[in-house]
Short mmCIF file of C-alpha atoms in Angstrom, two decimals:
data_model
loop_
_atom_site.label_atom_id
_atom_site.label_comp_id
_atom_site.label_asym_id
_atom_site.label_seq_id
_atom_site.Cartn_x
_atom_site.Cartn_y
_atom_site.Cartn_z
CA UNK A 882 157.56 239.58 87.43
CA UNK A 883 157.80 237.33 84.06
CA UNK A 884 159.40 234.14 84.12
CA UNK A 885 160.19 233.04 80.15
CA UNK A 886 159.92 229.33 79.81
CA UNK A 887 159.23 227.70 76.36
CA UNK A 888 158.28 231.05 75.20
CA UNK A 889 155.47 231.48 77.51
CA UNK A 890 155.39 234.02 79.20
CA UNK A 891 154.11 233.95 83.22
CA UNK A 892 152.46 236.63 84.66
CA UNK A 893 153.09 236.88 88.44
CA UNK A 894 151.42 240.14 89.37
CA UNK A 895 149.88 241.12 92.88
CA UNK A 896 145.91 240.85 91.04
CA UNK A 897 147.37 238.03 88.64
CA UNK A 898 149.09 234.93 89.39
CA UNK A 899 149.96 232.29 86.89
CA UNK A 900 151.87 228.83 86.43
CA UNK A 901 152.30 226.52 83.49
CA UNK A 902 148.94 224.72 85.00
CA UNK A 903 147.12 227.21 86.96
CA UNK A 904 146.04 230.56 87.06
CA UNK A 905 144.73 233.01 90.35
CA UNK A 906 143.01 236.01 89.61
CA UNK A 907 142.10 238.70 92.75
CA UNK A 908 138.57 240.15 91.20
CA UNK A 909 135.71 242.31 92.91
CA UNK A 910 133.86 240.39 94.78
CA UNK A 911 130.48 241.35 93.12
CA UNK A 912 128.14 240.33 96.50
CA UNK A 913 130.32 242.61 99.09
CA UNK A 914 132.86 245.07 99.19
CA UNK A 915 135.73 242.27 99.86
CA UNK A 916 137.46 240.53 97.21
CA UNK A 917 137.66 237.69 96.48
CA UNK A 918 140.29 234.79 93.99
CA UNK A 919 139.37 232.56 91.24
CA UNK A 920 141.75 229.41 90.62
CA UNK A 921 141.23 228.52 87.00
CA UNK A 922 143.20 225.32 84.96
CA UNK A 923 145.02 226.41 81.96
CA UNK A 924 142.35 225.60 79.02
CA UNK A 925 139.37 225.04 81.00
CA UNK A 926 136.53 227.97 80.70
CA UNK A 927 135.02 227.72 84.39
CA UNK A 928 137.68 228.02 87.43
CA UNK A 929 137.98 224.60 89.49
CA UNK A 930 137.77 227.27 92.93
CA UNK A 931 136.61 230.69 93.36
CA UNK A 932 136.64 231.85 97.23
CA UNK A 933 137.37 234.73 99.63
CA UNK A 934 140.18 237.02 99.75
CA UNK A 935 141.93 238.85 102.49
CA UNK A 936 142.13 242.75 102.37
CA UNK A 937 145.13 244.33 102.75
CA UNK A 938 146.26 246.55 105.48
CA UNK A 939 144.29 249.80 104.19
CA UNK A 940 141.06 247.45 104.27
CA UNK A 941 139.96 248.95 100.92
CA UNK A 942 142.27 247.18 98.45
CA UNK A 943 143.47 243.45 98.46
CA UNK A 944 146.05 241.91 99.69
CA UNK A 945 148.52 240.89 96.54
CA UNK A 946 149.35 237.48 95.35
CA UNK A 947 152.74 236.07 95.94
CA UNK A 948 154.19 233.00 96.00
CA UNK A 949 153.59 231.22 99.09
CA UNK A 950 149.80 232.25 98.91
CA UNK A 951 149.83 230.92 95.32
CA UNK A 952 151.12 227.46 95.94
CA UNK A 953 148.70 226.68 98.96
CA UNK A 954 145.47 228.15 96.70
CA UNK A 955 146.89 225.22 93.66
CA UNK A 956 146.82 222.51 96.44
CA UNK A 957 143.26 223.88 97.90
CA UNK A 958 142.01 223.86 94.07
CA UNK A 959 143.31 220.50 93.37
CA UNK A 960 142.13 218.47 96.21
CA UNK A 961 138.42 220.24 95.10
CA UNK A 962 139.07 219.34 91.71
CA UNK A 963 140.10 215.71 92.86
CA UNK A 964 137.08 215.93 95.10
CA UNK A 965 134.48 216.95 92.57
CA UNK A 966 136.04 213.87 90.06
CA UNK A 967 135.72 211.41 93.18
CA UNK A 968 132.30 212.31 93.54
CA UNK A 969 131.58 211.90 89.92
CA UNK A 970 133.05 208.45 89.84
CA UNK A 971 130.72 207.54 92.71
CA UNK A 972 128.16 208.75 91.33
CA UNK A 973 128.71 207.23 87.45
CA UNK A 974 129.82 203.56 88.94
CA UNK A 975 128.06 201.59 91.65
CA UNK A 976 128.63 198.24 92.92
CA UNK A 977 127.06 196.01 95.53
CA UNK A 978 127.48 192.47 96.61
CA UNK A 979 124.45 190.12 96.75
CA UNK A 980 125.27 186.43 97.96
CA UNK A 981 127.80 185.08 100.90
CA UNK A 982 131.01 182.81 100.01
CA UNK A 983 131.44 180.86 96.42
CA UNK A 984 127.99 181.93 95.90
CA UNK A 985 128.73 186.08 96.27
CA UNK A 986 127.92 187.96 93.12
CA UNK A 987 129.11 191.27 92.37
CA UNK A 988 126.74 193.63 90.51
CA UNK A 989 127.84 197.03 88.76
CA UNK A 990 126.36 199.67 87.02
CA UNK A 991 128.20 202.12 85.11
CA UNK A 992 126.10 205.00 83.45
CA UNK A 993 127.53 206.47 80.53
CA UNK A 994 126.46 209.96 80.31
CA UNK A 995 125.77 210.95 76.89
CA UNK A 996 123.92 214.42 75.98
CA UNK A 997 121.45 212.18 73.18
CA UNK A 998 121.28 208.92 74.52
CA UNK A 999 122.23 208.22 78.33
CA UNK A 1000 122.53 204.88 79.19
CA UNK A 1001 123.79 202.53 82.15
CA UNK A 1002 125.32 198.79 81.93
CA UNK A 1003 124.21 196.34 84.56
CA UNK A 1004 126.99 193.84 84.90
CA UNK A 1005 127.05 190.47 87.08
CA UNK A 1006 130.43 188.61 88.04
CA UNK A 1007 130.46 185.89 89.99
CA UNK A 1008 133.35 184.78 93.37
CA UNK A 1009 136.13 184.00 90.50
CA UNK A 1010 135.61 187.49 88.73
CA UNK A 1011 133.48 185.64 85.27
CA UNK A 1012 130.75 187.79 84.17
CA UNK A 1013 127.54 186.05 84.65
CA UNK A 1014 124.90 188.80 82.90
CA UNK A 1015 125.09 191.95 81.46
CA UNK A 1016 122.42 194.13 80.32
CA UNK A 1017 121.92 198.13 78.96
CA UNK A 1018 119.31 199.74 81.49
CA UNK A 1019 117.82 203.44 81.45
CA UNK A 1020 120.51 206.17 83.16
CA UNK A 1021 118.02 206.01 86.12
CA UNK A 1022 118.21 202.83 87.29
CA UNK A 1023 118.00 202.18 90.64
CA UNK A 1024 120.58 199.21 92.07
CA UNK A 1025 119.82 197.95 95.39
CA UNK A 1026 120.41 194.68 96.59
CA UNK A 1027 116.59 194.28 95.63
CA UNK A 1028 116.89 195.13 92.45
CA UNK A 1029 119.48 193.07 91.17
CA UNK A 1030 118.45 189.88 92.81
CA UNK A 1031 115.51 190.01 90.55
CA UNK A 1032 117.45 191.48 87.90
CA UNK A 1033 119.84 188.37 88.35
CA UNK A 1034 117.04 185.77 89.04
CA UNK A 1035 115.20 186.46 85.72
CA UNK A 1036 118.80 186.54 83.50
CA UNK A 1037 120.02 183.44 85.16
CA UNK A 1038 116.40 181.69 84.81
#
């Protein structure tokens, strides 16, 4: 089945599924006899999901694609893509809070993760959101609580 829209054409085959964002793919699965399906975003090179895939009733051949199995494998491989970019954001920005009251100071670092030249920002804003200090620091810095008190304690000296 083809489905003609802005002259794209959509292959929904049992082996190949496709939408205007996402495409499923049965393949051999190369470590077992099974099968198994690759969820890959229009454009991108790597699929966002790869995973198992039921045989079909002769247990030799795989079950085939259809709709229903197609729309629940784009909401599996978007909540791991929204996963993976959660966990890069965590990982990328960090924040803590040093202080208590008027005198709480948040501290962030945001690493910027450059192929040449990584780098992170240490930032300091004090209780009415002002930015107190701000300073480049290696990709690898470490921010604790310790750390930035005597990060902050020599900048505000």
């Amino acid at each position: 089945m083809t489905d003609t829209t802005d002259d794209t054409v959509l292959i929904q085959e049992a082996r190949h599924w496709e939408d205007e964002t996402w495409i499923a793919q049965v393949i051999k699965n190369e470590d077992d006899d099974g099968w198994a399906v690759s969820m890959t975003l229009r454009g991108e090179a790597e699929p966002a999901l790869v995973g198992p895939w039921t045989m079909g009733r002769d247990k030799k051949n795989p079950k085939p694609l259809d709709a229903p199995a197609f729309h629940t494998l784009v909401k599996t491989a978007h909540e791991v893509r929204r996963r993976h970019e959660q966990q890069l954001q965590a990982r990328l920005h960090k924040k803590i809070w040093i202080g208590s009251g008027a005198h709480e100071i948040v501290v962030t670092l945001d690493i910027v993760p450059d192929d040449d030249d990584p780098y992170a920002m240490l930032a300091a804003r004090n209780a009415e959101g002002r930015e107190v200090a701000r300073k480049r620091v290696e990709a690898g810095f470490r921010l604790t609580a310790e750390t930035a008190e005597a990060w902050l304690a020599r900048e505000l000296a």
